[in-house]
Tab-separated table of C-alpha atoms in Angstrom:
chain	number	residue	atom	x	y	z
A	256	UNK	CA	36.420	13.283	-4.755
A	257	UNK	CA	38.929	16.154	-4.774
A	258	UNK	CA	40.597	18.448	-2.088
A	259	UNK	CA	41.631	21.680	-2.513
A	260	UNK	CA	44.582	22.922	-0.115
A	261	UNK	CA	45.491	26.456	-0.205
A	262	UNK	CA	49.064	27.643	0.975
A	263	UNK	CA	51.132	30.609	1.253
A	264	UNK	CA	52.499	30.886	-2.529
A	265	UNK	CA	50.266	27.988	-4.149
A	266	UNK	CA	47.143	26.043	-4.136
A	267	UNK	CA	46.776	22.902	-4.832
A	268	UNK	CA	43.917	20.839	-6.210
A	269	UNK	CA	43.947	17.257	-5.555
A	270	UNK	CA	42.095	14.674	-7.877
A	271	UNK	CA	41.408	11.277	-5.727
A	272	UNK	CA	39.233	9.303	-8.113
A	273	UNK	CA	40.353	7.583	-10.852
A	274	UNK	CA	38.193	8.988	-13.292
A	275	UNK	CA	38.312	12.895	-13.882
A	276	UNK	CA	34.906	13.139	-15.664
A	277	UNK	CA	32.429	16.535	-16.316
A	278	UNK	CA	30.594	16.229	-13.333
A	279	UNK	CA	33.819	16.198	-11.384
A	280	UNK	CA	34.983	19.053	-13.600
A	281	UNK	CA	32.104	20.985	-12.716
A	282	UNK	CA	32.298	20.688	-9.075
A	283	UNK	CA	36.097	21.775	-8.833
A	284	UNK	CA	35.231	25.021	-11.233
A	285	UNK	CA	32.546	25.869	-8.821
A	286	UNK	CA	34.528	25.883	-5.974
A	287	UNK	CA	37.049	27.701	-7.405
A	288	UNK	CA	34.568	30.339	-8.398
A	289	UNK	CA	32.533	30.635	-5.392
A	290	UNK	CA	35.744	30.393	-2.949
A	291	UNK	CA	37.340	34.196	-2.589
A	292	UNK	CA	40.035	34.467	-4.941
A	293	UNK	CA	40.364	31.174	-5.397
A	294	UNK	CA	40.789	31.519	-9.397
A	295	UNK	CA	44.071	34.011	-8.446
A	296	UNK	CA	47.501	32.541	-7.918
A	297	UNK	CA	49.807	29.672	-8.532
A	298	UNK	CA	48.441	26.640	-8.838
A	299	UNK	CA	48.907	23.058	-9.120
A	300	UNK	CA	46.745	19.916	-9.658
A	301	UNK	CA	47.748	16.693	-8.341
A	302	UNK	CA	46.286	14.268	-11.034
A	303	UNK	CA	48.324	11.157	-9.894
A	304	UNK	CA	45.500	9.029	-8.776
A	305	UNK	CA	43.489	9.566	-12.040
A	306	UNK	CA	43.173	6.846	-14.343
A	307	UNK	CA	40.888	8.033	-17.199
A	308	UNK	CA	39.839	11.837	-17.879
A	309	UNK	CA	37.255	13.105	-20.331
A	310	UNK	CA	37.476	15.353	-23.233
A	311	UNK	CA	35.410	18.140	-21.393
A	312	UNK	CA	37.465	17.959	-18.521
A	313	UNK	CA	41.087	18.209	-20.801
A	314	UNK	CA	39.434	21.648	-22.177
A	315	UNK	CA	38.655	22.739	-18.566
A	316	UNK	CA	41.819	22.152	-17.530
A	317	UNK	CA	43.414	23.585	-20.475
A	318	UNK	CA	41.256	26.828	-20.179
A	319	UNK	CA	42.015	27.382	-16.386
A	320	UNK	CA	45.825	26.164	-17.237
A	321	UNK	CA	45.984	29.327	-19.800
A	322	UNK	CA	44.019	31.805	-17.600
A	323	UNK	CA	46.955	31.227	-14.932
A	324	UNK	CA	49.251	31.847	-17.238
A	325	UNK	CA	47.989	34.554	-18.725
A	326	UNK	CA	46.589	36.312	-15.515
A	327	UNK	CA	50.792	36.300	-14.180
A	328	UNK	CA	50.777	33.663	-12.427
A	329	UNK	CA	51.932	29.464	-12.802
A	330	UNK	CA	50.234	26.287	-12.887
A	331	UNK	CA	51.364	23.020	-12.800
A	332	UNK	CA	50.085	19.452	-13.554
A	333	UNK	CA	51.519	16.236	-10.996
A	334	UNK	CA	50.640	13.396	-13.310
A	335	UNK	CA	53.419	10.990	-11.378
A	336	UNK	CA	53.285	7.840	-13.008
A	337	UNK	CA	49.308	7.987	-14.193
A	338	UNK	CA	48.156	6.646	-17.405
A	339	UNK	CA	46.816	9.762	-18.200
A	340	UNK	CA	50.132	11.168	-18.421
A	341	UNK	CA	50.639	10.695	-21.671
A	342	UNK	CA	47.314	12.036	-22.895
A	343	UNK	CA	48.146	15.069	-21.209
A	344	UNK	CA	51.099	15.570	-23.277
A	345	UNK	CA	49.678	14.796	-26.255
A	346	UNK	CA	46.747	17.307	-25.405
A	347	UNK	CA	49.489	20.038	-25.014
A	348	UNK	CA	53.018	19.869	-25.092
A	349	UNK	CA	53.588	23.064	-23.487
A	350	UNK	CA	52.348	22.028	-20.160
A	351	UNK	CA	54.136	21.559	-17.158
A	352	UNK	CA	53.965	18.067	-15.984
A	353	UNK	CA	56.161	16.445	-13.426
A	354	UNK	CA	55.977	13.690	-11.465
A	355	UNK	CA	55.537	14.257	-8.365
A	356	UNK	CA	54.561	17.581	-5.466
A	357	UNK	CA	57.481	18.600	-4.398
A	358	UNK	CA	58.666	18.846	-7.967
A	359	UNK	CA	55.426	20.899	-9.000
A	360	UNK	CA	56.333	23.062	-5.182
A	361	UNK	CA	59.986	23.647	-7.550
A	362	UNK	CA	58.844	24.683	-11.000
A	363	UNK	CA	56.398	27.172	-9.245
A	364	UNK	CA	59.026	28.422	-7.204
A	365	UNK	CA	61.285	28.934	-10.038
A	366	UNK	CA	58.936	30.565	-12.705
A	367	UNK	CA	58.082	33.105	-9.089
A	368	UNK	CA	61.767	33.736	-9.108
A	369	UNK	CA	61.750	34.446	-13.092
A	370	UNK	CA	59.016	36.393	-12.577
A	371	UNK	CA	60.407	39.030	-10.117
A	372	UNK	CA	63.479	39.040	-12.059
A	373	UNK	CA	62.190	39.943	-15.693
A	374	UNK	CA	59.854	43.030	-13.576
A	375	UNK	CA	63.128	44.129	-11.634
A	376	UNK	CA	64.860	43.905	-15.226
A	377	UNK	CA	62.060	45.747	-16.802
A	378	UNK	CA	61.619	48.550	-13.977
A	379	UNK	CA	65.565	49.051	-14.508
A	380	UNK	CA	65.321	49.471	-17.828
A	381	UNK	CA	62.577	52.096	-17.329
A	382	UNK	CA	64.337	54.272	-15.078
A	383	UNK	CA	67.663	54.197	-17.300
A	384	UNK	CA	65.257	55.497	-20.444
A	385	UNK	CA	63.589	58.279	-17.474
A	386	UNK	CA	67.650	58.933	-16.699
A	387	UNK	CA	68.346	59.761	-20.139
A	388	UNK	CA	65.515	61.786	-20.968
A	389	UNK	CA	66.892	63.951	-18.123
């Protein structure tokens, strides 16, 4: 059904039907929930076997896609060369798809990097305002 494998700076959920449907859905959300943490850090979903997916399952994935995001941290969607590719983008253009794991491994390497970089940026810029108020 699906595997979830957890490393150092990622975790990865693996889809390995060919239909992503509710029920499916709603056993991936509830190990995510009832797994420690689990709903904290970078993450990437390997949807490259999956032929078909639902429109409760798109919104599910959008919503955990955004909390990610929004919670400081990256997600990524391996569609490789899956029909469902394109209803992916069409769903949201905004999303990171790529082909393959290693690429996914990349992009949430990179977006880590541009991470630290904007806070070192941003904790510079704080201490040169501190400076001057001296």
């Amino acid at each position: 059904m699906f595997k979830i494998d957890t490393r150092e700076k990622y975790r990865t959920i693996r889809v390995e039907k060919d239909r992503f449907d509710a029920n499916l859905t709603a056993e991936i959300t509830t190990a995510l929930q009832n797994a420690d943490g689990m709903l904290q850090g970078n993450l990437i979903w390997d949807l490259s076997e999956v032929k078909q997916i639902d429109e409760d399952s798109l919104s599910i994935l959008e919503i955990i896609y955004e909390s990610c995001y929004a919670s400081g941290y990256s997600c990524c969607i391996v569609c490789g060369r899956s029909p469902i590719c394109n209803t992916l983008k069409k769903r949201n253009r905004d999303w990171n798809l790529v082909p393959t794991l290693s690429e996914a491994v990349d992009l949430i390497g990179l977006e880590e990097m541009e991470r630290l970089l904007q806070q070192s940026s941003t904790e510079g810029q704080e201490e040169g305002e501190t400076e001057k108020l001296s």
